[in-house]
PDB file of C-alpha atoms in Angstrom:
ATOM      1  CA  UNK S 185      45.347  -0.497  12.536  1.00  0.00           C
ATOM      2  CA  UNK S 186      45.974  -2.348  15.746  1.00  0.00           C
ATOM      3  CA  UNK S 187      48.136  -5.188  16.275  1.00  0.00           C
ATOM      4  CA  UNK S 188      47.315  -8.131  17.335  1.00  0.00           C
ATOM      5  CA  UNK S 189      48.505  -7.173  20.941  1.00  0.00           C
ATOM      6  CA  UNK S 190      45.888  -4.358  20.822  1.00  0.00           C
ATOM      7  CA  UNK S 191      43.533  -6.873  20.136  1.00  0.00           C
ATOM      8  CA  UNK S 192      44.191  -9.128  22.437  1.00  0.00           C
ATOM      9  CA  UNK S 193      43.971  -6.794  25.329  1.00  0.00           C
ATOM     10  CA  UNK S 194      41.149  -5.467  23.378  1.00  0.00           C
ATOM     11  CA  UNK S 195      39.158  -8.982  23.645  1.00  0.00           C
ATOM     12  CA  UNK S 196      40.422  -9.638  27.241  1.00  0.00           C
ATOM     13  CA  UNK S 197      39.152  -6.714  28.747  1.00  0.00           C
ATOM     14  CA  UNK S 198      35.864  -6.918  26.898  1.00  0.00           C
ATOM     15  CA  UNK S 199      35.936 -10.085  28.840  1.00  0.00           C
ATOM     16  CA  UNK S 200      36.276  -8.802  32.119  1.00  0.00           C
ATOM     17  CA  UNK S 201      34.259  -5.850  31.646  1.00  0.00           C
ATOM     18  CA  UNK S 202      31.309  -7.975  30.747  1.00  0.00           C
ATOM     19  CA  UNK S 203      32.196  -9.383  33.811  1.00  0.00           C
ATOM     20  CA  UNK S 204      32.215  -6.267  35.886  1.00  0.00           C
ATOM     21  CA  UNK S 205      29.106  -5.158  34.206  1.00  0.00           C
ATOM     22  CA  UNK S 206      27.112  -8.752  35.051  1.00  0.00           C
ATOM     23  CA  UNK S 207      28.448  -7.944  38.713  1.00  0.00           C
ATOM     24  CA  UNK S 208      26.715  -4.671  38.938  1.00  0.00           C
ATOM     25  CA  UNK S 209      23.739  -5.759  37.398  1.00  0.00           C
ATOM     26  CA  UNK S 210      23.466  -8.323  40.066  1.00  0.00           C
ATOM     27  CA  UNK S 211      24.223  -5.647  42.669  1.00  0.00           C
ATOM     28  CA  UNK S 212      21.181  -3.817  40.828  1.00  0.00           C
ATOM     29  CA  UNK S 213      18.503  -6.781  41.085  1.00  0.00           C
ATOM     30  CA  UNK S 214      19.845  -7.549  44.909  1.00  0.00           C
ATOM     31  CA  UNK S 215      18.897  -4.269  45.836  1.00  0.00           C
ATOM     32  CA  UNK S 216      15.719  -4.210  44.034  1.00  0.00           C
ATOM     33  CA  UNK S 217      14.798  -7.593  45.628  1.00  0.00           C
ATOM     34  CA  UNK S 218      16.073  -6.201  49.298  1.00  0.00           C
ATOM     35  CA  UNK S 219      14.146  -3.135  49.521  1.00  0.00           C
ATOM     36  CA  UNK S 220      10.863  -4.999  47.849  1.00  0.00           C
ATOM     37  CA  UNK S 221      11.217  -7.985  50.275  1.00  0.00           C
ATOM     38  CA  UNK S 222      12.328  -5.814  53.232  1.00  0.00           C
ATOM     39  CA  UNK S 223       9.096  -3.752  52.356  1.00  0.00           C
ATOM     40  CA  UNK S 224       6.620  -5.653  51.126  1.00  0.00           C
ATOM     41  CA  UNK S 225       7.167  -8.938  52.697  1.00  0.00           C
ATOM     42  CA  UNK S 226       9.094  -7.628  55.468  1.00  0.00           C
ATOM     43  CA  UNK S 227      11.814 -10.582  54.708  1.00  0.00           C
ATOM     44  CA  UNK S 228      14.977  -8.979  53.165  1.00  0.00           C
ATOM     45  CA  UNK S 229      17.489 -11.030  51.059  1.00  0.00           C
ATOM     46  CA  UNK S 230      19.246 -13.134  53.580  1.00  0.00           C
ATOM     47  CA  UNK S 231      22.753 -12.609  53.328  1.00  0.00           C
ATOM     48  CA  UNK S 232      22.403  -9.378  51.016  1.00  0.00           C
ATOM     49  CA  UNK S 233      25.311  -7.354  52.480  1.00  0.00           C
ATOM     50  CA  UNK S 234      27.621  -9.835  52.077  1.00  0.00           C
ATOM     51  CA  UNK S 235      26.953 -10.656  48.306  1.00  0.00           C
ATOM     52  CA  UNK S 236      26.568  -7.509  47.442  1.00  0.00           C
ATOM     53  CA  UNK S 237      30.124  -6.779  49.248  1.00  0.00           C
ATOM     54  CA  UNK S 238      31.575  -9.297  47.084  1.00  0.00           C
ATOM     55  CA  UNK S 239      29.561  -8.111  43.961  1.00  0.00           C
ATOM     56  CA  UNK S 240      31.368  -4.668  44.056  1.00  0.00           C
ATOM     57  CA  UNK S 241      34.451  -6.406  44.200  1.00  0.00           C
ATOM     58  CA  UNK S 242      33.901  -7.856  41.005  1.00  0.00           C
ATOM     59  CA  UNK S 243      32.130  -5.038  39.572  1.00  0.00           C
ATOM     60  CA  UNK S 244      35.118  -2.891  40.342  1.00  0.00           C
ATOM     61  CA  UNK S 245      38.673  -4.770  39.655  1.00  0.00           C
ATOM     62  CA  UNK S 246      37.044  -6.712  36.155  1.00  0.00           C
ATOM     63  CA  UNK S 247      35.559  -3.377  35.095  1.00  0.00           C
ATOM     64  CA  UNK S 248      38.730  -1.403  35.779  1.00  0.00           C
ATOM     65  CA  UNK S 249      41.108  -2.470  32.747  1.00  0.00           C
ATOM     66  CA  UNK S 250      38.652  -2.032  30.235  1.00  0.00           C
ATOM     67  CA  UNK S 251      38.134   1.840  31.343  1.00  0.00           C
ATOM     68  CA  UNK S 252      42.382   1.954  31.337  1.00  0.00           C
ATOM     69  CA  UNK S 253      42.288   0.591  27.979  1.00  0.00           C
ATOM     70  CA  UNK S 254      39.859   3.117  26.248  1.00  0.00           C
ATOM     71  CA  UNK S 255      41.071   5.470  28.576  1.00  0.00           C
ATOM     72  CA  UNK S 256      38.007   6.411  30.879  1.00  0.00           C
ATOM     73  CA  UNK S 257      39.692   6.741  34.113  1.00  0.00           C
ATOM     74  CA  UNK S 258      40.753  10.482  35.735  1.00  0.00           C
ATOM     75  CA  UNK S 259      43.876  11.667  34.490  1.00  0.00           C
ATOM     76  CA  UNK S 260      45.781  14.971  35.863  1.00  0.00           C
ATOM     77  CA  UNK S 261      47.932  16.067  32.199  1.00  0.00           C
ATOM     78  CA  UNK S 262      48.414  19.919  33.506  1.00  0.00           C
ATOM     79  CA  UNK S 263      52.366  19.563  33.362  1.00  0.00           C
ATOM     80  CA  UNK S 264      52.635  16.775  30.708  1.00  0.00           C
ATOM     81  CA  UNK S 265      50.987  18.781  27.873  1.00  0.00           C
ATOM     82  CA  UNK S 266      53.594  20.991  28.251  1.00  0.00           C
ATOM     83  CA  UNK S 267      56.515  19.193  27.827  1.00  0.00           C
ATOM     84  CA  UNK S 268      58.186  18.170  24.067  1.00  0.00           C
ATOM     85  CA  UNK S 269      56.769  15.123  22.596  1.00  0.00           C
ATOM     86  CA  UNK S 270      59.739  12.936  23.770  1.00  0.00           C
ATOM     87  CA  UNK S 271      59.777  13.920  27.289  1.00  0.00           C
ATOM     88  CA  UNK S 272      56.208  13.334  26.743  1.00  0.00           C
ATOM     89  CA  UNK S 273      56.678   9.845  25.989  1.00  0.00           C
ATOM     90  CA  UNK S 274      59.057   8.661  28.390  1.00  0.00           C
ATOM     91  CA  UNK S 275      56.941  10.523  31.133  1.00  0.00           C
ATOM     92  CA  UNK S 276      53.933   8.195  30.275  1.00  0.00           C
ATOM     93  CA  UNK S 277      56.641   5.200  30.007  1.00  0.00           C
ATOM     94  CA  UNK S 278      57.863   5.411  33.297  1.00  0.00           C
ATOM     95  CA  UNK S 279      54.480   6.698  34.431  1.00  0.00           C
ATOM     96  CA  UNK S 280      52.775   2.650  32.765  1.00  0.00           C
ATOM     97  CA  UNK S 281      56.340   0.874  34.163  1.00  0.00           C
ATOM     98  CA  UNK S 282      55.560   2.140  37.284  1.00  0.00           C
ATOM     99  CA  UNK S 283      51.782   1.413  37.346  1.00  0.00           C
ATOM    100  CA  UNK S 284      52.878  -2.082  36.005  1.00  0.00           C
ATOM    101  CA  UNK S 285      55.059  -2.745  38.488  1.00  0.00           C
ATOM    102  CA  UNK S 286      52.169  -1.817  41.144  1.00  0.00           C
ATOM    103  CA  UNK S 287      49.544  -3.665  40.104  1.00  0.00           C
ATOM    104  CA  UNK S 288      51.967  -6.953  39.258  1.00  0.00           C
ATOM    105  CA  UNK S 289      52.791  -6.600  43.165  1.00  0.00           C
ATOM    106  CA  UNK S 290      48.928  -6.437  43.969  1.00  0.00           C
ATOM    107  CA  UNK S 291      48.302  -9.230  41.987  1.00  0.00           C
ATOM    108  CA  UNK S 292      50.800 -11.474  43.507  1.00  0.00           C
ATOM    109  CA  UNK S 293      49.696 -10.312  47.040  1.00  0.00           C
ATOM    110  CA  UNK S 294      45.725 -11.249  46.030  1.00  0.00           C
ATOM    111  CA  UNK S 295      46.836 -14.679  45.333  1.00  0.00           C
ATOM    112  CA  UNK S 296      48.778 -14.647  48.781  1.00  0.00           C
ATOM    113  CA  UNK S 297      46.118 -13.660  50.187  1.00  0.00           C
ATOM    114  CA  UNK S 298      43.897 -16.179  48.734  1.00  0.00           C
ATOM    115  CA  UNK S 299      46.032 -19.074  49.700  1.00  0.00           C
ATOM    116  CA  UNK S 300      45.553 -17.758  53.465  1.00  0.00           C
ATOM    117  CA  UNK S 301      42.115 -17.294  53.191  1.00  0.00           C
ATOM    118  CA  UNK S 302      41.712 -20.617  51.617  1.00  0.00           C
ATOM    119  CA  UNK S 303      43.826 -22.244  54.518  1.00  0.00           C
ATOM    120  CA  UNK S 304      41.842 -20.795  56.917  1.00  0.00           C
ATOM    121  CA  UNK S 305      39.045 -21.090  55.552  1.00  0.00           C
ATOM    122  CA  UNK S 306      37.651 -17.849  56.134  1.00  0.00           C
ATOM    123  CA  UNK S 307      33.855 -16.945  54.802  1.00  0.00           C
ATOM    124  CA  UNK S 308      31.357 -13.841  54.779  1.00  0.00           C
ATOM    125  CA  UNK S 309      29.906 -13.017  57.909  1.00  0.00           C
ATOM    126  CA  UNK S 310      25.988 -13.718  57.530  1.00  0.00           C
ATOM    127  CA  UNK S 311      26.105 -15.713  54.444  1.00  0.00           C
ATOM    128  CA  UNK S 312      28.904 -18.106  55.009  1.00  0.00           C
ATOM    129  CA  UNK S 313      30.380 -17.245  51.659  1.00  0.00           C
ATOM    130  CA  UNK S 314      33.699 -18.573  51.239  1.00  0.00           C
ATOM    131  CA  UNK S 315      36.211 -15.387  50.577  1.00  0.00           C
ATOM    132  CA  UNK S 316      39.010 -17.243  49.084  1.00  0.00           C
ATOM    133  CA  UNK S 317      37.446 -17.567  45.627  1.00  0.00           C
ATOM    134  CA  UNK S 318      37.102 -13.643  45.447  1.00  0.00           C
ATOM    135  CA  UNK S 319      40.630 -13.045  46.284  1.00  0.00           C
ATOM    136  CA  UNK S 320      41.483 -15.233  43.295  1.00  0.00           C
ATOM    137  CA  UNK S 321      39.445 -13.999  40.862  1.00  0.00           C
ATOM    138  CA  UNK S 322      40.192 -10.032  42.220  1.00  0.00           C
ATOM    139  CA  UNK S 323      44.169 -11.454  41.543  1.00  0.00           C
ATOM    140  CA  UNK S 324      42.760 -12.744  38.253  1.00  0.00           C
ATOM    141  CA  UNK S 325      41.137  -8.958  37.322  1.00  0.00           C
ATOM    142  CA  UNK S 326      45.017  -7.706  37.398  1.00  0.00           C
ATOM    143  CA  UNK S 327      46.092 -10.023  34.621  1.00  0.00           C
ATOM    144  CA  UNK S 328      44.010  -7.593  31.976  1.00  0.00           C
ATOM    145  CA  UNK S 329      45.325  -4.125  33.884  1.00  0.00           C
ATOM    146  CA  UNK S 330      48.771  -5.837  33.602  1.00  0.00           C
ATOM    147  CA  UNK S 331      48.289  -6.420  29.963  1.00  0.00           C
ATOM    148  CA  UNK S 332      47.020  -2.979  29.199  1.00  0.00           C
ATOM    149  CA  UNK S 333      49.850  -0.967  31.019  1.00  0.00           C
ATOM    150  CA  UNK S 334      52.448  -3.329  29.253  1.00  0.00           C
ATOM    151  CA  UNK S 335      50.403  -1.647  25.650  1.00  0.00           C
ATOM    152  CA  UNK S 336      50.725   1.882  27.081  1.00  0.00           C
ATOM    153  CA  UNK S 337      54.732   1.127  28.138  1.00  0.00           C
ATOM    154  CA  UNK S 338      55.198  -0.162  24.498  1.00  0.00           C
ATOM    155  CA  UNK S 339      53.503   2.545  23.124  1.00  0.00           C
ATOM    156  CA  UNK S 340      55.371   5.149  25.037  1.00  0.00           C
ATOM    157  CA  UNK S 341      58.712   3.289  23.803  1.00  0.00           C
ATOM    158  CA  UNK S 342      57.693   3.319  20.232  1.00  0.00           C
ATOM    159  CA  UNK S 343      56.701   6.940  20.747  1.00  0.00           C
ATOM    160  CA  UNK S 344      59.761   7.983  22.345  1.00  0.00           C
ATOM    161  CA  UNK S 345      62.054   6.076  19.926  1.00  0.00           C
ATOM    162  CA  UNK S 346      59.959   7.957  16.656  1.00  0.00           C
ATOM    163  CA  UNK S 347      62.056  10.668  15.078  1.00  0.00           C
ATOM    164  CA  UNK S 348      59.733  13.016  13.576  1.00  0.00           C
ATOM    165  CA  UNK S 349      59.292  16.476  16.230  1.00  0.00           C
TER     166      UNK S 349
END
């Protein structure tokens, strides 16, 4: 039965994968509407490129800790399924501390990065979209991949730290 922890992250990645999801069906219509007006009416989306640039931004970081938390991304466990259960364990531990550690570090260097492309006010190149925002909520995106590699470090403790073989 999961904690409420578990379903916490649970909820907040649902969150931001519905997110991610809305982002790439948006990608999907742009397209649609691109080709069709490019083709039909020859008068593309004005501006496509750019939102659809900043679409797969979203699509990608909100998307990303919900696949982490039900464990959908590519993992390489040639060497780890051989080890003991233990070793096991405090592989995957330092493996999430690690991870943790990275993406706290990319978060804090999106909202850096924000605050300069706020300050200089910096915006897409054919639709004059203002980048800033993106930056922020890509910084935001790391607050649920944070929160599920914090679960996988506690659950690598608690797995470590269990007695039975």
């Amino acid at each position: 039965m999961p904690g409420k922890f578990e379903r916490l992250n649970a909820a907040v990645c649902g969150g931001a994968e519905a997110l991610g999801v809305a982002a790439a069906v948006f990608m999907i219509a742009l397209t649609c509407a691109d080709v069709l007006g490019a083709k039909l009416f020859r008068s593309p989306v004005p501006g496509s490129l750019d939102m659809m640039m900043l679409a797969q931004l979203v699509a990608v970081t909100f998307a990303a800790a919900g696949a982490l938390l039900q464990r959908r991304h590519i993992a390489v466990d040639f060497f780890a399924e051989r080890l003991p259960r233990r070793a096991r364990a405090v592989l995957n531990g330092a493996v999430s501390l690690a991870c943790l550690a990275l993406f706290a570090v990319v978060a804090w260097r999106l909202l850096a990065h924000g605050v300069e492309l706020q300050k200089s006010r910096e915006v897409t190149a054919t639709a004059a979209i203002p980048l800033a925002p993106f930056a922020y909520a890509a910084a935001l995106a790391m607050v649920p991949m944070c929160l599920v590699l914090a679960q996988h470090l506690l659950g690598s403790l608690a797995e470590a730290r269990r007695d039975e073989p």
